[in-house]
XYZ file of C-alpha atoms in Angstrom:
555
model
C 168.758 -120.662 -13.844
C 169.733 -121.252 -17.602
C 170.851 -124.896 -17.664
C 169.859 -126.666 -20.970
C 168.550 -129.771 -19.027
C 167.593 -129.989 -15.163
C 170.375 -131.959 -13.520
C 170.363 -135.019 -11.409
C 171.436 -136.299 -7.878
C 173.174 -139.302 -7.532
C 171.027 -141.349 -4.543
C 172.781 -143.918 -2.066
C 170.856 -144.767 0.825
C 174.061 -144.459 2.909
C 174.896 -140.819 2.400
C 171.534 -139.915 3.446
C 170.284 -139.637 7.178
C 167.785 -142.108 8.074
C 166.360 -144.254 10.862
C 168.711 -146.983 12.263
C 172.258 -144.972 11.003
C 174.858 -143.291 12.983
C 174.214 -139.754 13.346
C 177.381 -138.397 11.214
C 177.956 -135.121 9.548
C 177.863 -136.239 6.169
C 174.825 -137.962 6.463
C 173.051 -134.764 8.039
C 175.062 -133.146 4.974
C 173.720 -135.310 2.282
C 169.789 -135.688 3.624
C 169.721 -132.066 3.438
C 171.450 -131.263 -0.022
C 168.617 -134.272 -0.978
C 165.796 -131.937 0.771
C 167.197 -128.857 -1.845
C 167.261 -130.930 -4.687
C 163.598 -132.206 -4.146
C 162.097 -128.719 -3.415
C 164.317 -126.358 -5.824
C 165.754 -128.507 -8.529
C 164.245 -126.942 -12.048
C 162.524 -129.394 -14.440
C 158.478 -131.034 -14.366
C 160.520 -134.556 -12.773
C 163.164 -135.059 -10.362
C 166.138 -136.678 -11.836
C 167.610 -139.045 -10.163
C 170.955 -141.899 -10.531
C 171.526 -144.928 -8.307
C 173.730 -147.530 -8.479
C 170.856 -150.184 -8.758
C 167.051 -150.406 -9.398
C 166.980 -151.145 -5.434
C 168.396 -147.989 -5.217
C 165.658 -146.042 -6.890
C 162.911 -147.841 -5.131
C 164.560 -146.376 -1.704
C 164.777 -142.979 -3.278
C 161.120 -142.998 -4.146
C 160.144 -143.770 -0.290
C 162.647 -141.054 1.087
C 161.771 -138.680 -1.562
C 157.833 -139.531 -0.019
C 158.577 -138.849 3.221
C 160.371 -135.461 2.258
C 157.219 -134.431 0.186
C 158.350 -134.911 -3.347
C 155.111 -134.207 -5.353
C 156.732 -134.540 -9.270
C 157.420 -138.114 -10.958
C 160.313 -139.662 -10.994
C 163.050 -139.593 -13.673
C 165.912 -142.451 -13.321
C 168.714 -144.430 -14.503
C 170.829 -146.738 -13.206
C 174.290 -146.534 -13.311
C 175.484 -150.258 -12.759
C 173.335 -150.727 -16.202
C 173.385 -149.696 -19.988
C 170.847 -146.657 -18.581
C 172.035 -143.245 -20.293
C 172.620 -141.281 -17.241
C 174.494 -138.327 -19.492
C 170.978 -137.409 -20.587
C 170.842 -135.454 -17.688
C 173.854 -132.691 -18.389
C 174.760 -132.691 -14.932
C 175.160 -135.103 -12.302
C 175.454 -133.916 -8.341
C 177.557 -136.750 -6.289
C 177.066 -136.356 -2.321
C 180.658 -137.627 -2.332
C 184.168 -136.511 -3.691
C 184.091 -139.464 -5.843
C 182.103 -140.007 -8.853
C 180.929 -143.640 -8.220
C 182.614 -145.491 -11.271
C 180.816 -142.799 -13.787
C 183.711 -141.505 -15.103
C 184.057 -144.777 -16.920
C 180.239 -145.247 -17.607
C 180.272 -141.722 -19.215
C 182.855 -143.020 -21.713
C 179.718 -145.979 -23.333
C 178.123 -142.883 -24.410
C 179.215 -139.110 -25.142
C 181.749 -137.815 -22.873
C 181.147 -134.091 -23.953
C 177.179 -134.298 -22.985
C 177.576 -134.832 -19.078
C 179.424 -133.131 -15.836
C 180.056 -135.542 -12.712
C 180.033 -133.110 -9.636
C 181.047 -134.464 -6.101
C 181.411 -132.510 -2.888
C 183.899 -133.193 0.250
C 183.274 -133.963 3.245
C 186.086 -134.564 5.561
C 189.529 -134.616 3.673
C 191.494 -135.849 5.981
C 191.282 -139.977 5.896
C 193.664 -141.887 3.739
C 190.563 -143.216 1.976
C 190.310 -139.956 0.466
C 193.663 -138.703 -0.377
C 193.369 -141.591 -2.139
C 190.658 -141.299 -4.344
C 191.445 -137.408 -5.164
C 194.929 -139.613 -6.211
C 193.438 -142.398 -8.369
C 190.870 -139.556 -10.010
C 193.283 -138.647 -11.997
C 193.883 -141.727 -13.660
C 190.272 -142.056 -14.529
C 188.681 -140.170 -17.494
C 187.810 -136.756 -15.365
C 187.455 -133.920 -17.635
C 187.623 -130.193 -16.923
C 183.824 -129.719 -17.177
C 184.001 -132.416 -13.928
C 183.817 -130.314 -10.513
C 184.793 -131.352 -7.289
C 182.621 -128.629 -4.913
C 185.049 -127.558 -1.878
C 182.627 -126.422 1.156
C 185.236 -123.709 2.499
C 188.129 -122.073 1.306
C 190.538 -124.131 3.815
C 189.257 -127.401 2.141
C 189.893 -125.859 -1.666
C 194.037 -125.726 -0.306
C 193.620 -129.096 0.720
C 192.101 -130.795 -2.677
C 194.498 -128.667 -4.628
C 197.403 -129.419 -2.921
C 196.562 -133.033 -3.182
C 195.747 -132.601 -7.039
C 198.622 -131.076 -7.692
C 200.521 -133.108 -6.275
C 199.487 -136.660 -7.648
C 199.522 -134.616 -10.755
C 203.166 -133.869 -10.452
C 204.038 -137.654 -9.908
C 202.050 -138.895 -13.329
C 204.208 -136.073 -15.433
C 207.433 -137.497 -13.696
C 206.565 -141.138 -14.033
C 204.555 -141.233 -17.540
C 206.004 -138.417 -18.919
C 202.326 -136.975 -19.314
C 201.674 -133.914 -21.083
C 198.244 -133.148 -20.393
C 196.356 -133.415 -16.924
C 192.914 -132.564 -17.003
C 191.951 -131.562 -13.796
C 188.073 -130.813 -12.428
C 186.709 -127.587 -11.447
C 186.996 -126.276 -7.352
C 184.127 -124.167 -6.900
C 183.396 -123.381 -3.344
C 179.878 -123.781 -2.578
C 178.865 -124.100 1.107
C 176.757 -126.769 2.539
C 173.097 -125.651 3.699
C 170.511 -125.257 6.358
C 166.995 -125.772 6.229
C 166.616 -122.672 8.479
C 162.855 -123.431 9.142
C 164.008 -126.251 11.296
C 165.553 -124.325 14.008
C 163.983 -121.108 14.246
C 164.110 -119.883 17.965
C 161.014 -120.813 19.745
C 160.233 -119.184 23.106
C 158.358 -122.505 24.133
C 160.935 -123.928 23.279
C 163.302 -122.216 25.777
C 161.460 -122.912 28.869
C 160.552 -126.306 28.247
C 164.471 -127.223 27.752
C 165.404 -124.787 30.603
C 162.676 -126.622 32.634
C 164.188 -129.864 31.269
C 167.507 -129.691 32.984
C 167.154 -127.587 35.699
C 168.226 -124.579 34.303
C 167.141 -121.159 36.068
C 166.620 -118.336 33.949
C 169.485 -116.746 35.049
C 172.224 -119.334 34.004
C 174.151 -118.800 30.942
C 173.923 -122.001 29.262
C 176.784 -122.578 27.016
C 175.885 -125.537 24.345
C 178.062 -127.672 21.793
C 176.467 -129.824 19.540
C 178.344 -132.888 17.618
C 179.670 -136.277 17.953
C 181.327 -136.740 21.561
C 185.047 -137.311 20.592
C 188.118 -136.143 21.549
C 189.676 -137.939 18.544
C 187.275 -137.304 15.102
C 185.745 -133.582 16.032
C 187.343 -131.529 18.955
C 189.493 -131.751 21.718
C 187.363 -130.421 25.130
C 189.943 -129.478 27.628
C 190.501 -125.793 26.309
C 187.257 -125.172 26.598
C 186.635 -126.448 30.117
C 189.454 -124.485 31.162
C 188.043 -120.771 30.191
C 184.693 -121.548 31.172
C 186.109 -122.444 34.817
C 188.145 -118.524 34.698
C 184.704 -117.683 32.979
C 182.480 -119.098 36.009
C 185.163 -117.592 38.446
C 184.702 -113.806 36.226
C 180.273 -114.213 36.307
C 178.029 -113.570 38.806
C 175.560 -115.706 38.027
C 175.734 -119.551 37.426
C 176.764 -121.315 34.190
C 175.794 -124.361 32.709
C 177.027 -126.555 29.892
C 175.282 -128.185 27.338
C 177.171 -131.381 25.622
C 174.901 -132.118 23.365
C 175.744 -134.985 20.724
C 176.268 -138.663 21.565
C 179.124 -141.178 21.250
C 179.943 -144.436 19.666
C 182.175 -146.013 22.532
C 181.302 -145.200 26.375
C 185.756 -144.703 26.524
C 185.014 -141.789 24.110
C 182.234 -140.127 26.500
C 184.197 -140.640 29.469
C 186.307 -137.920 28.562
C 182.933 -135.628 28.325
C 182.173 -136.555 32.336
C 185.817 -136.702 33.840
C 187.038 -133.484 31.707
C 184.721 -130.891 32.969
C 184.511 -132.584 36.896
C 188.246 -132.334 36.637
C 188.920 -128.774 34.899
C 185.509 -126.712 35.301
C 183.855 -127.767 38.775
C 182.119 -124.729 39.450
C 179.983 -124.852 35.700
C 177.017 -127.332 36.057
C 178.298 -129.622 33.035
C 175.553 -132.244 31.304
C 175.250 -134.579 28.556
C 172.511 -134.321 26.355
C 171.726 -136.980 23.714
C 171.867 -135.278 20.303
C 170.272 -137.646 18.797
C 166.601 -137.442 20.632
C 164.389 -136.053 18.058
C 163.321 -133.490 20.899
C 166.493 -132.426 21.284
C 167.555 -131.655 17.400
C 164.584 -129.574 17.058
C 164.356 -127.949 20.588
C 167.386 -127.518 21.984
C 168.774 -124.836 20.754
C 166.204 -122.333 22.134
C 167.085 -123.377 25.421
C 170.796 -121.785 24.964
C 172.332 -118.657 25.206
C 175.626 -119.162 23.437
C 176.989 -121.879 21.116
C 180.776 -123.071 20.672
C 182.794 -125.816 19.563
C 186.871 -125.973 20.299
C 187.079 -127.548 16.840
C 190.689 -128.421 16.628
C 190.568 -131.519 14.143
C 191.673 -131.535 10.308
C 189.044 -134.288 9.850
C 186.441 -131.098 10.112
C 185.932 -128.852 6.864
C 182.877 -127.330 6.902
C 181.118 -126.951 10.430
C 177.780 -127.454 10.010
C 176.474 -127.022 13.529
C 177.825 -123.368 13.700
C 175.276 -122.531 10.603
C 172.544 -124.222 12.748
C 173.152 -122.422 16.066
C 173.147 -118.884 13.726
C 169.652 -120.526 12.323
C 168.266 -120.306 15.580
C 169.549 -116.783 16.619
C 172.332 -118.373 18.372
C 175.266 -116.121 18.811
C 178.470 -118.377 18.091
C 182.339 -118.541 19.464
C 184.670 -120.699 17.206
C 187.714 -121.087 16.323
C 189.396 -119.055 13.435
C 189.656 -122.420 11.881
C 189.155 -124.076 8.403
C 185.615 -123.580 7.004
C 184.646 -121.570 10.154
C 185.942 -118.259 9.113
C 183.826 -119.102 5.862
C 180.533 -118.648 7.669
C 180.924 -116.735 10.608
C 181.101 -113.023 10.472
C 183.701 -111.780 13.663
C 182.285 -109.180 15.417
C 178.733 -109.787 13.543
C 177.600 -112.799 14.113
C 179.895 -113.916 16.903
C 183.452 -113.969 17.320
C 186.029 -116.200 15.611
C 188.783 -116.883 18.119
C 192.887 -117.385 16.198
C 193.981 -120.278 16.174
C 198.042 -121.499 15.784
C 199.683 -124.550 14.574
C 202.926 -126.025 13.930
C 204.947 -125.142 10.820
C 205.515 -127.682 7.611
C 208.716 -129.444 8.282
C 207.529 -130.864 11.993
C 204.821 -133.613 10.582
C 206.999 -135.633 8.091
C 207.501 -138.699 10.445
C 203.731 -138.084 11.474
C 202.801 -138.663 8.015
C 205.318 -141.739 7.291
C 203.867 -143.358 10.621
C 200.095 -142.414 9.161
C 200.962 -143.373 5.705
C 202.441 -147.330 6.638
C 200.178 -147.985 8.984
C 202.027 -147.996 12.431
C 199.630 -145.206 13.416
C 195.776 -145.374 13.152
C 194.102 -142.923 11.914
C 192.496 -141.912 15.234
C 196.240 -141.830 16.742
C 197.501 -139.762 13.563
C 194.580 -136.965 13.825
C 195.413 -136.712 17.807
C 199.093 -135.570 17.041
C 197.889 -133.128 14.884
C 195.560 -131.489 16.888
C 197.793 -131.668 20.155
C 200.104 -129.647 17.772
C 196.882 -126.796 17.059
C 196.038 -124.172 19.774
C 193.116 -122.377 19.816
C 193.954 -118.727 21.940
C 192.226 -119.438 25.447
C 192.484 -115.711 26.344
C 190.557 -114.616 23.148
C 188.580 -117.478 23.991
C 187.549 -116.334 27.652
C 187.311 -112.539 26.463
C 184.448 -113.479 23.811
C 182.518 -115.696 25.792
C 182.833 -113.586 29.018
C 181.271 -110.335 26.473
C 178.538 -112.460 25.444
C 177.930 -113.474 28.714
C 177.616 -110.471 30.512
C 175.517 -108.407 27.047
C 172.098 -109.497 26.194
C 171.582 -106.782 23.941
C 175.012 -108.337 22.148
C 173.626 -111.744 22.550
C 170.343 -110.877 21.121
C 171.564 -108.521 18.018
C 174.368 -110.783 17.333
C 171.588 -113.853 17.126
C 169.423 -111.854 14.646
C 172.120 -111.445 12.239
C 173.593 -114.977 12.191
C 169.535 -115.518 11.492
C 169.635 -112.909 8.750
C 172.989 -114.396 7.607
C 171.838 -118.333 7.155
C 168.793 -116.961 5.166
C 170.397 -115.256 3.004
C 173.381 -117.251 2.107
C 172.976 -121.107 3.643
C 169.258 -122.000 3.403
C 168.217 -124.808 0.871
C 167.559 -122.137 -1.677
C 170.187 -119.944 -2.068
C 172.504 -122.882 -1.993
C 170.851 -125.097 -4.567
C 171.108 -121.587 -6.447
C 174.352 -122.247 -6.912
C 174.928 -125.505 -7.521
C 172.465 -124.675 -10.731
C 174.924 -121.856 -11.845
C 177.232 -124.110 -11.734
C 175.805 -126.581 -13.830
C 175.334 -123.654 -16.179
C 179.219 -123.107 -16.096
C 179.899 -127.142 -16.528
C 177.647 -127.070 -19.667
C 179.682 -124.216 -21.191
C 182.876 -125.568 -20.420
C 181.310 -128.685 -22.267
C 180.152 -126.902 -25.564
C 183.801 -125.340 -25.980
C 186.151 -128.039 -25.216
C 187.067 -131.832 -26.758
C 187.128 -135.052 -24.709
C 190.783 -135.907 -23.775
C 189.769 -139.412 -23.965
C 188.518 -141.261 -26.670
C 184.929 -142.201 -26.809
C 184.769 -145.946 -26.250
C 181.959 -148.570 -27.881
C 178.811 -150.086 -25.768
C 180.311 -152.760 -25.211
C 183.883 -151.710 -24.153
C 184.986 -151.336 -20.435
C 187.487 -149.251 -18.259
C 191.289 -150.936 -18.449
C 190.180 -152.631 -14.541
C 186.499 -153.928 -15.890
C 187.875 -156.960 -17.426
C 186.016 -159.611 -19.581
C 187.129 -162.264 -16.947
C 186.514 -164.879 -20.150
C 189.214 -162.360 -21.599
C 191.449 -162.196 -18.767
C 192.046 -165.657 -17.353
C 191.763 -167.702 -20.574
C 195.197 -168.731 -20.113
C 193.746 -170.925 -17.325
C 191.358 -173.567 -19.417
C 193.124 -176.441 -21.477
C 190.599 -175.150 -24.368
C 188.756 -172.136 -25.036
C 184.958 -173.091 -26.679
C 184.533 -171.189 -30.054
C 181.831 -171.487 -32.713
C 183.254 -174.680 -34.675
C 182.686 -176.633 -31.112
C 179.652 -179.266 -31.565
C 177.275 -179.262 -28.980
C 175.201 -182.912 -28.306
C 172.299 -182.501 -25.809
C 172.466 -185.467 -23.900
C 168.769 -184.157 -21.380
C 166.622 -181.475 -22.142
C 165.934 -180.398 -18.317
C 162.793 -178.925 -16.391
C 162.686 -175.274 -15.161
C 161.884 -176.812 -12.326
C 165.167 -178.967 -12.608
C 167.382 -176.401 -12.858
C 165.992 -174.823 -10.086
C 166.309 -177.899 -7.627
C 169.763 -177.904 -9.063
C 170.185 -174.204 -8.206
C 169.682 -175.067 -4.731
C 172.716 -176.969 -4.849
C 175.638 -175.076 -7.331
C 175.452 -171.915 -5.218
C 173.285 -170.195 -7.781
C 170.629 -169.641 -5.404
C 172.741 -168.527 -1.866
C 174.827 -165.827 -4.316
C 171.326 -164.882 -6.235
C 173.407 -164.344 -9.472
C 172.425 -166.032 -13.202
C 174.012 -165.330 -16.161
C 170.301 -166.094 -17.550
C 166.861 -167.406 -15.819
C 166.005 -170.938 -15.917
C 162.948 -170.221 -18.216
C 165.340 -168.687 -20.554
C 167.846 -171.592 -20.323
C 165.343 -174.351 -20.829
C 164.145 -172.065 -24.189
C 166.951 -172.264 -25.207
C 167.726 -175.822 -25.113
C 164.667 -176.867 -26.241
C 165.417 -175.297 -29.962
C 168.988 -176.223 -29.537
C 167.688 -179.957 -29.108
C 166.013 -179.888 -32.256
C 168.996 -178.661 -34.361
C 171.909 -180.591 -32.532
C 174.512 -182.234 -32.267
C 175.672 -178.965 -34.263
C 178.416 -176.287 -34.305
C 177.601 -173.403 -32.072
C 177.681 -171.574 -35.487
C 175.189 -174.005 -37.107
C 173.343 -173.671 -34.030
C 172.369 -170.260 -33.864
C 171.874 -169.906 -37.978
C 169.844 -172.350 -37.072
C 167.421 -171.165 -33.883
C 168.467 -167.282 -34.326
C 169.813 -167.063 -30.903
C 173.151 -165.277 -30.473
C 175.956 -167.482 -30.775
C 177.673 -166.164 -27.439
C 174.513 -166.666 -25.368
C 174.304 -170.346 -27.170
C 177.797 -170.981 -25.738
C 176.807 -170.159 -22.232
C 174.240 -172.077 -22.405
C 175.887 -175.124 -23.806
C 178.448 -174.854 -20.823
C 176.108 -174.682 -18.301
C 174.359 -178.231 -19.245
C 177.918 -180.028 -19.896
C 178.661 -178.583 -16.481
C 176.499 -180.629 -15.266
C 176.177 -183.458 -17.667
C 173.268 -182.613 -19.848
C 175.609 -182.017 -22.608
C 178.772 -182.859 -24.395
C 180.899 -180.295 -26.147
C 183.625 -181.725 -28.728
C 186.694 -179.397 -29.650
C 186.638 -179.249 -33.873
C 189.573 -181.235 -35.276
């Protein structure tokens, strides 16, 4: 790769899997885009941005854990740190964390934000894409789009909000970001088909040799990931069609035991002769072994909240042949008739989901309700369905070839490196875009701030009878402890919201010179001491406040 300067990932401890969080795609998504960036990012240092200092101190024992061997490079981006040092920075989020506003304090021109989506389909979303647009986003910003289906989606919504600011502002000029589409990626190595493997998880759960085990993998509900019932009804016609048993493998867990219940009753209901179990996904054992256990993977994905499909790439990883539905990112990544089949899918036409969205949009429906509408209005072909599975099921040569190539296909396109491959040429691309165009916003100071990061001093100063200014006189009545102000610390509120607009070592400094100089203007003051006059005046109203000091308006 030819990028100028190695780029950086922005690191929040909550888009990254770790020990104690909820087992959620994104989080899977963004520990293993951080795994990439540690072992293939270019550059002697990793670079890293996080909101805090906190921040970079959990990076550094994550970025342990994962191996990292190089020092650390960071800045903070709630701070006067020059993140745009970095050319590039890679967001495990649509948004861009407030940076588009941060970029402005320095050069514009010198830095692309990059985010990525995830799902696209909560009103948390739609509304960021929306407000992007009033933020300084430039067109050497990207927003990556893991699939082709979610590109139409972002667009749309782009387009869109950019259509009402013409008609409402009369704006002439829009910049929009970049929509590459870059998938997510695999570490393949992590679920490479083990024989071992196989018998101990056929052992496991009873499974003779025999069986075709059928497996899903993800988050057990009907509502957020995939409506179950189409699929229990072909594999009862399948089980009915085999001559030989077959089982099915839930694997995944659930947040509410309401949402699993529909995991027990629908399969005793709809599929009684398959031997149906749920298997907790998130068992350590299980992620890593689990897979070789299976002879077929599937998921009756349904849901707009997917995108992507990350557990299809997995089940290919470990020689899995897969059945899915012809269905948003899905017909990204797997290859019909190669690496499994891809099964059509129908829904309804535009025109049918205007009160849906109108209900969604004020509330009256939850989200949860809204995405169940949609997907009762999606069908995924349950003849296509049967046929595919009922091919696999009876060819183990098919099984077995089509496994080797969805192995030969992750490697080669959705392993850590080939992806991090091109999120560097696309850095490459940002950075040209930057050294040919101008910044359609103007480059503000240091100090300044975005038109919602308000000097509150600024903003309610129509509140106070008087506003201090450097002709007030400042008398020090007590010239306090450190250990004063902290007992009186204890008591303000200071201490339980941990937030000073200086120390208490600082403060008593400060009065201590002011003392020797006063009663004085705050002008006099700080000719006087050589302390700034602003940080004079916050002292000074911290000891009036609490009657260490008296401040006199000038006449």
């Amino acid at each position: 790769m030819g990028t100028a300067s190695a780029p950086a990932f922005f690191y929040h401890p909550d888009a990254v899997e770790t020990a104690g969080k909820d087992l959620v795609g994104r989080r899977s998504a963004g520990q293993t885009a951080l795994k990439a960036f540690i072992k293939h990012s270019p550059g002697p240092t990793l670079n890293i941005v996080t909101d805090t200092p906190k921040g970079q101190a959990a990076f550094e024992k994550v970025a342990a854990q994962l191996g990292a061997d190089r020092p650390i490079d960071g800045a903070v981006l709630r701070s006067m740190d020059d993140f745009t040092r970095f050319g590039t920075v890679f967001f495990p989020v649509p948004g861009f964390n407030g940076a588009t506003w941060r970029r402005q304090r320095f050069a514009p021109e010198a830095c692309s934000l990059v985010g990525i989506t995830h799902t696209v389909s909560t009103r948390r979303v739609i509304e960021q894409l929306h407000h992007q647009l009033l933020e300084p986003v430039e067109e050497w910003d990207a927003i990556i789009c893991t699939s082709r289906a979610v590109k139409t989606v972002v667009s749309r919504q782009l387009a869109l909000s950019a259509e009402f600011i013409r008609r409402r502002f009369g704006a002439t000029r829009i910049p929009l970001p970049q929509l590459p589409v870059i998938p997510l990626s695999v570490d393949a190595s992590d679920f490479r088909r083990n024989s071992d493997y196989r018998a101990e998880a056929r052992g496991k759960f009873d499974v003779p040799e025999a069986a075709i085990v059928i497996m899903t993998m993800g988050r057990l509900t009907v509502g957020e990931k995939a409506n179950p019932v189409p699929l229990y009804q072909v594999l009862e016609r399948l089980a009915q069609r085999l001559d030989r048993p077959v089982h099915l493998w839930q694997v995944g867990w659930a947040r509410r035991e309401d949402d699993e219940r529909f995991f027990i009753d629908g399969p005793a209901a709809l599929c009684p002769s398959v031997t149906s179990r749920i298997i907790d996904g998130r068992d350590e054992w299980v992620r890593r072994a689990i897979w070789s256990g299976a002879d077929i993977f599937t998921l009756p994905v349904d849901n707009i909240q997917e995108t992507f499909g990350i557990v299809p790439i997995e089940a290919m990883a470990a020689s899995l042949p897969v059945v899915m539905p012809d269905w948003d990112g899905f017909r990204d990544t797997v290859r019909h008739g190669e690496t499994g089949f891809l099964i059509p899918t129908r829904m309804a036409r535009a025109g049918n989901g205007a009160r849906i969205a109108s209900r969604f949009a004020d509330g009256r429906d939850s989200y949860l309700g809204y995405l169940s509408l949609v997907s009762n209005a999606t069908e995924i072909d349950q003849d296509a369905y049967l046929a595919a599975l009922e091919r696999l099921a009876r060819d183990p040569i098919l099984r077995e070839k089509m496994g080797r190539a969805g192995a030969a296909h992750v490697a080669q396109n959705f392993d850590l490196r080939p992806v991090m491959n091109q999120y560097l040429r696309l850095a490459d691309e940002l950075a040209e875009r930057r050294e040919v165009a101008k910044s359609h916003s103007k480059r503000l100071s240091p100090s300044a701030v975005s038109p919602i990061e308000v000097d509150p001093f600024a903003l309610y100063r129509g509140y106070p009878a008087e506003i201090v200014n450097d002709q007030t006189e400042v008398a020090i009545l007590q010239v306090p402890t450190v250990d004063e102000i902290k007992a009186l610390d204890r008591l303000n509120g200071r201490d339980h919201y941990d937030r000073r607009i200086m120390p208490p070592e600082r403060t008593v400094r400060n009065v201590v010179q002011m003392a020797a100089h006063a009663p004085a203007t705050l002008a006099s003051l700080s000719k006087s001491t050589g302390i700034g006059v602003l940080e004079l005046e916050l002292t000074a109203l911290f000891l009036a406040k609490y009657g260490m000091a008296k401040l006199s308006s000038p006449q």
